[in-house]
Amino acid sequence: MMLSDRDRKLLRIIANYSIGRNRFPTLRELQIKSGRAKDDVIAGLKLLEQEQYIELDDTGQVRKLLEAWERPGIPYRRR
């Protein structure tokens, strides 16, 4: 599954934030950086966890970054 632009942006925010600050962003920081509402950020985090890009802790915060870049999708072939 290819990530939507919004979910890809959320993944990049998490990756860049963790590199620059040596910690993962909080839910509030993700809301500010992404311009998304809390429920929308939570839905995006759950999707990233489901697709195994991140791991969340019991409180819904990012615990581990598994993959910082979107995996390549299946190339489109014309018939």
CSV table of N, CA, C and O in Angstrom, one decimal:
chain,number,residue,atom,x,y,z
A,1,MET,N,0.8,-1.2,0.0
A,1,MET,CA,0.0,0.0,0.0
A,1,MET,C,0.9,1.2,0.0
A,1,MET,O,1.8,1.3,0.8
A,2,MET,N,0.6,2.2,-0.9
A,2,MET,CA,1.3,3.4,-0.9
A,2,MET,C,0.6,4.4,0.1
A,2,MET,O,-0.6,4.4,0.3
A,3,LEU,N,1.5,5.2,0.8
A,3,LEU,CA,1.0,6.1,1.8
A,3,LEU,C,0.4,7.3,1.1
A,3,LEU,O,0.9,7.7,0.0
A,4,SER,N,-0.6,7.9,1.7
A,4,SER,CA,-1.1,9.2,1.1
A,4,SER,C,-0.1,10.3,1.4
A,4,SER,O,0.8,10.1,2.2
A,5,ASP,N,-0.2,11.4,0.7
A,5,ASP,CA,0.7,12.5,0.9
A,5,ASP,C,0.7,12.9,2.4
A,5,ASP,O,1.8,13.2,2.9
A,6,ARG,N,-0.5,13.0,3.0
A,6,ARG,CA,-0.6,13.4,4.4
A,6,ARG,C,0.2,12.4,5.3
A,6,ARG,O,0.8,12.8,6.3
A,7,ASP,N,0.0,11.1,5.1
A,7,ASP,CA,0.7,10.1,6.0
A,7,ASP,C,2.2,10.1,5.7
A,7,ASP,O,3.0,9.9,6.6
A,8,ARG,N,2.6,10.3,4.5
A,8,ARG,CA,4.0,10.3,4.1
A,8,ARG,C,4.6,11.6,4.8
A,8,ARG,O,5.7,11.5,5.4
A,9,LYS,N,3.9,12.7,4.8
A,9,LYS,CA,4.4,13.9,5.5
A,9,LYS,C,4.6,13.6,7.0
A,9,LYS,O,5.6,14.0,7.6
A,10,LEU,N,3.6,12.9,7.6
A,10,LEU,CA,3.7,12.6,9.0
A,10,LEU,C,4.9,11.7,9.3
A,10,LEU,O,5.6,12.0,10.3
A,11,LEU,N,5.1,10.7,8.5
A,11,LEU,CA,6.3,9.9,8.6
A,11,LEU,C,7.6,10.7,8.5
A,11,LEU,O,8.5,10.5,9.3
A,12,ARG,N,7.7,11.6,7.6
A,12,ARG,CA,8.9,12.4,7.4
A,12,ARG,C,9.1,13.4,8.6
A,12,ARG,O,10.2,13.6,9.1
A,13,ILE,N,8.0,13.9,9.2
A,13,ILE,CA,8.1,14.8,10.4
A,13,ILE,C,8.7,13.9,11.5
A,13,ILE,O,9.6,14.4,12.2
A,14,ILE,N,8.2,12.7,11.7
A,14,ILE,CA,8.7,11.9,12.8
A,14,ILE,C,10.1,11.6,12.6
A,14,ILE,O,10.9,11.7,13.5
A,15,ALA,N,10.5,11.2,11.4
A,15,ALA,CA,11.9,10.9,11.1
A,15,ALA,C,12.9,12.1,11.3
A,15,ALA,O,13.9,12.0,12.0
A,16,ASN,N,12.5,13.2,10.7
A,16,ASN,CA,13.4,14.4,10.8
A,16,ASN,C,13.4,14.9,12.2
A,16,ASN,O,14.5,15.4,12.7
A,17,TYR,N,12.3,14.9,12.9
A,17,TYR,CA,12.3,15.4,14.3
A,17,TYR,C,13.1,14.5,15.2
A,17,TYR,O,13.9,15.1,16.0
A,18,SER,N,13.1,13.2,15.0
A,18,SER,CA,13.9,12.3,15.9
A,18,SER,C,15.4,12.5,15.6
A,18,SER,O,16.2,12.4,16.5
A,19,ILE,N,15.7,12.7,14.4
A,19,ILE,CA,17.1,13.0,14.1
A,19,ILE,C,17.6,14.3,14.7
A,19,ILE,O,18.7,14.3,15.3
A,20,GLY,N,16.9,15.3,14.5
A,20,GLY,CA,17.3,16.7,15.0
A,20,GLY,C,17.2,16.8,16.5
A,20,GLY,O,18.0,17.6,17.0
A,21,ARG,N,16.3,16.1,17.1
A,21,ARG,CA,16.2,16.4,18.6
A,21,ARG,C,16.5,15.2,19.4
A,21,ARG,O,16.3,15.2,20.6
A,22,ASN,N,16.8,14.1,18.8
A,22,ASN,CA,17.2,12.8,19.5
A,22,ASN,C,16.0,12.3,20.4
A,22,ASN,O,16.3,11.7,21.4
A,23,ARG,N,14.8,12.6,20.0
A,23,ARG,CA,13.6,12.1,20.6
A,23,ARG,C,12.5,12.1,19.6
A,23,ARG,O,12.6,12.8,18.6
A,24,PHE,N,11.4,11.5,19.9
A,24,PHE,CA,10.2,11.5,19.0
A,24,PHE,C,9.3,12.6,19.4
A,24,PHE,O,9.2,13.0,20.6
A,25,PRO,N,8.6,13.2,18.4
A,25,PRO,CA,7.7,14.3,18.7
A,25,PRO,C,6.5,13.8,19.5
A,25,PRO,O,6.0,12.7,19.3
A,26,THR,N,6.0,14.7,20.3
A,26,THR,CA,4.7,14.4,21.1
A,26,THR,C,3.5,14.5,20.1
A,26,THR,O,3.7,15.1,19.0
A,27,LEU,N,2.4,14.1,20.5
A,27,LEU,CA,1.2,14.2,19.7
A,27,LEU,C,0.9,15.7,19.4
A,27,LEU,O,0.6,16.0,18.3
A,28,ARG,N,1.1,16.5,20.4
A,28,ARG,CA,0.9,18.0,20.2
A,28,ARG,C,1.8,18.5,19.2
A,28,ARG,O,1.5,19.3,18.4
A,29,GLU,N,3.1,18.1,19.3
A,29,GLU,CA,4.1,18.6,18.3
A,29,GLU,C,3.8,18.1,16.9
A,29,GLU,O,4.0,18.9,16.0
A,30,LEU,N,3.3,16.9,16.8
A,30,LEU,CA,2.9,16.4,15.5
A,30,LEU,C,1.7,17.2,14.9
A,30,LEU,O,1.6,17.5,13.7
A,31,GLN,N,0.8,17.6,15.8
A,31,GLN,CA,-0.4,18.4,15.4
A,31,GLN,C,0.1,19.8,14.8
A,31,GLN,O,-0.3,20.2,13.8
A,32,ILE,N,1.1,20.4,15.5
A,32,ILE,CA,1.6,21.7,15.1
A,32,ILE,C,2.4,21.6,13.8
A,32,ILE,O,2.1,22.4,12.9
A,33,LYS,N,3.3,20.6,13.8
A,33,LYS,CA,4.1,20.5,12.6
A,33,LYS,C,3.3,20.1,11.3
A,33,LYS,O,3.7,20.5,10.2
A,34,SER,N,2.3,19.2,11.5
A,34,SER,CA,1.6,18.8,10.3
A,34,SER,C,0.3,19.6,10.0
A,34,SER,O,-0.2,19.5,8.9
A,35,GLY,N,-0.1,20.4,10.9
A,35,GLY,CA,-1.3,21.3,10.7
A,35,GLY,C,-2.6,20.4,10.7
A,35,GLY,O,-3.6,20.8,10.2
A,36,ARG,N,-2.5,19.3,11.3
A,36,ARG,CA,-3.7,18.4,11.4
A,36,ARG,C,-4.3,18.4,12.8
A,36,ARG,O,-3.6,18.6,13.8
A,37,ALA,N,-5.6,18.0,12.8
A,37,ALA,CA,-6.3,17.9,14.1
A,37,ALA,C,-5.8,16.7,14.9
A,37,ALA,O,-5.3,15.7,14.2
A,38,LYS,N,-6.0,16.6,16.2
A,38,LYS,CA,-5.6,15.5,17.0
A,38,LYS,C,-6.1,14.2,16.5
A,38,LYS,O,-5.3,13.2,16.4
A,39,ASP,N,-7.4,14.1,16.2
A,39,ASP,CA,-7.9,12.8,15.8
A,39,ASP,C,-7.3,12.4,14.4
A,39,ASP,O,-7.1,11.2,14.2
A,40,ASP,N,-7.0,13.3,13.6
A,40,ASP,CA,-6.4,13.0,12.3
A,40,ASP,C,-5.0,12.5,12.4
A,40,ASP,O,-4.5,11.6,11.8
A,41,VAL,N,-4.2,13.1,13.4
A,41,VAL,CA,-2.9,12.7,13.6
A,41,VAL,C,-2.9,11.3,14.2
A,41,VAL,O,-2.1,10.4,13.8
A,42,ILE,N,-3.8,11.0,15.1
A,42,ILE,CA,-3.9,9.7,15.8
A,42,ILE,C,-4.2,8.6,14.7
A,42,ILE,O,-3.6,7.6,14.7
A,43,ALA,N,-5.1,9.0,13.8
A,43,ALA,CA,-5.5,8.0,12.7
A,43,ALA,C,-4.3,7.8,11.8
A,43,ALA,O,-4.0,6.6,11.4
A,44,GLY,N,-3.5,8.8,11.5
A,44,GLY,CA,-2.3,8.7,10.7
A,44,GLY,C,-1.2,7.8,11.4
A,44,GLY,O,-0.6,7.0,10.8
A,45,LEU,N,-1.1,8.0,12.7
A,45,LEU,CA,-0.1,7.2,13.5
A,45,LEU,C,-0.5,5.7,13.5
A,45,LEU,O,0.3,4.9,13.4
A,46,LYS,N,-1.8,5.5,13.7
A,46,LYS,CA,-2.3,4.1,13.7
A,46,LYS,C,-2.1,3.4,12.3
A,46,LYS,O,-1.7,2.3,12.3
A,47,LEU,N,-2.3,4.2,11.2
A,47,LEU,CA,-2.0,3.6,9.9
A,47,LEU,C,-0.5,3.3,9.7
A,47,LEU,O,-0.1,2.3,9.2
A,48,LEU,N,0.4,4.3,10.2
A,48,LEU,CA,1.8,4.0,10.1
A,48,LEU,C,2.2,2.8,10.9
A,48,LEU,O,3.1,2.1,10.5
A,49,GLU,N,1.6,2.6,12.0
A,49,GLU,CA,1.9,1.5,12.8
A,49,GLU,C,1.4,0.2,12.1
A,49,GLU,O,2.1,-0.8,12.1
A,50,GLN,N,0.2,0.2,11.6
A,50,GLN,CA,-0.4,-0.9,10.9
A,50,GLN,C,0.5,-1.3,9.7
A,50,GLN,O,0.7,-2.5,9.5
A,51,GLU,N,1.0,-0.3,9.0
A,51,GLU,CA,1.9,-0.6,7.9
A,51,GLU,C,3.4,-0.8,8.3
A,51,GLU,O,4.2,-1.0,7.4
A,52,GLN,N,3.6,-0.9,9.6
A,52,GLN,CA,4.9,-1.2,10.1
A,52,GLN,C,6.0,-0.2,9.8
A,52,GLN,O,7.1,-0.6,9.5
A,53,TYR,N,5.7,1.1,9.8
A,53,TYR,CA,6.7,2.1,9.7
A,53,TYR,C,7.1,2.6,11.1
A,53,TYR,O,8.3,3.0,11.2
A,54,ILE,N,6.2,2.5,12.1
A,54,ILE,CA,6.5,3.0,13.4
A,54,ILE,C,5.9,2.0,14.4
A,54,ILE,O,5.1,1.1,14.0
A,55,GLU,N,6.4,2.1,15.7
A,55,GLU,CA,5.7,1.4,16.8
A,55,GLU,C,5.2,2.5,17.8
A,55,GLU,O,5.9,3.4,18.0
A,56,LEU,N,4.0,2.3,18.3
A,56,LEU,CA,3.5,3.2,19.3
A,56,LEU,C,3.5,2.5,20.7
A,56,LEU,O,3.5,1.3,20.8
A,57,ASP,N,3.6,3.3,21.7
A,57,ASP,CA,3.6,2.8,23.0
A,57,ASP,C,2.1,2.7,23.5
A,57,ASP,O,1.2,3.0,22.7
A,58,ASP,N,1.9,2.3,24.7
A,58,ASP,CA,0.5,2.2,25.2
A,58,ASP,C,-0.3,3.5,25.3
A,58,ASP,O,-1.5,3.4,25.3
A,59,THR,N,0.4,4.6,25.3
A,59,THR,CA,-0.3,5.9,25.3
A,59,THR,C,-0.5,6.5,24.0
A,59,THR,O,-1.1,7.6,23.8
A,60,GLY,N,-0.1,5.8,22.9
A,60,GLY,CA,-0.3,6.3,21.5
A,60,GLY,C,0.8,7.2,21.0
A,60,GLY,O,0.7,7.8,20.0
A,61,GLN,N,1.9,7.3,21.8
A,61,GLN,CA,3.1,8.1,21.4
A,61,GLN,C,4.0,7.2,20.6
A,61,GLN,O,4.1,6.0,20.8
A,62,VAL,N,4.8,7.8,19.7
A,62,VAL,CA,5.8,7.0,18.9
A,62,VAL,C,6.9,6.5,19.9
A,62,VAL,O,7.5,7.2,20.6
A,63,ARG,N,7.1,5.2,19.8
A,63,ARG,CA,8.1,4.5,20.6
A,63,ARG,C,9.3,4.2,19.8
A,63,ARG,O,10.5,4.2,20.2
A,64,LYS,N,9.1,3.8,18.5
A,64,LYS,CA,10.2,3.4,17.7
A,64,LYS,C,9.9,3.7,16.2
A,64,LYS,O,8.8,3.5,15.7
A,65,LEU,N,10.9,4.1,15.5
A,65,LEU,CA,10.8,4.3,14.0
A,65,LEU,C,11.4,3.1,13.4
A,65,LEU,O,12.6,2.8,13.6
A,66,LEU,N,10.6,2.4,12.6
A,66,LEU,CA,11.1,1.2,11.9
A,66,LEU,C,11.6,1.4,10.5
A,66,LEU,O,12.5,0.8,10.1
A,67,GLU,N,11.0,2.4,9.9
A,67,GLU,CA,11.4,2.7,8.5
A,67,GLU,C,11.1,4.2,8.2
A,67,GLU,O,9.9,4.6,8.4
A,68,ALA,N,12.1,5.0,7.9
A,68,ALA,CA,11.9,6.4,7.8
A,68,ALA,C,11.4,6.8,6.4
A,68,ALA,O,11.0,8.0,6.2
A,69,TRP,N,11.5,6.0,5.4
A,69,TRP,CA,11.1,6.3,4.0
A,69,TRP,C,10.0,5.4,3.6
A,69,TRP,O,9.9,4.3,3.9
A,70,GLU,N,9.1,6.0,2.8
A,70,GLU,CA,8.0,5.1,2.2
A,70,GLU,C,8.6,4.1,1.3
A,70,GLU,O,9.6,4.3,0.5
A,71,ARG,N,8.1,2.9,1.4
A,71,ARG,CA,8.5,1.8,0.6
A,71,ARG,C,8.1,2.0,-0.9
A,71,ARG,O,7.0,2.5,-1.1
A,72,PRO,N,8.8,1.6,-1.8
A,72,PRO,CA,8.4,1.8,-3.2
A,72,PRO,C,7.2,1.0,-3.5
A,72,PRO,O,7.1,-0.2,-3.1
A,73,GLY,N,6.2,1.6,-4.2
A,73,GLY,CA,5.0,0.9,-4.6
A,73,GLY,C,5.3,0.0,-5.8
A,73,GLY,O,6.3,0.0,-6.4
A,74,ILE,N,4.3,-0.7,-6.2
A,74,ILE,CA,4.3,-1.5,-7.4
A,74,ILE,C,4.2,-0.6,-8.6
A,74,ILE,O,3.3,0.2,-8.7
A,75,PRO,N,5.2,-0.6,-9.5
A,75,PRO,CA,5.2,0.3,-10.7
A,75,PRO,C,3.9,0.0,-11.5
A,75,PRO,O,3.5,-1.1,-11.7
A,76,TYR,N,3.4,1.1,-12.0
A,76,TYR,CA,2.2,1.0,-12.9
A,76,TYR,C,2.7,0.6,-14.3
A,76,TYR,O,3.7,1.1,-14.8
A,77,ARG,N,2.0,-0.4,-14.9
A,77,ARG,CA,2.4,-0.8,-16.2
A,77,ARG,C,1.2,-0.5,-17.1
A,77,ARG,O,0.1,-0.9,-16.8
A,78,ARG,N,1.5,0.0,-18.3
A,78,ARG,CA,0.5,0.3,-19.3
A,78,ARG,C,0.3,-1.0,-20.1
A,78,ARG,O,1.3,-1.7,-20.4
A,79,ARG,N,-0.9,-1.2,-20.5
A,79,ARG,CA,-1.1,-2.4,-21.4
A,79,ARG,C,-1.4,-2.0,-22.8
A,79,ARG,O,-1.8,-0.9,-23.1
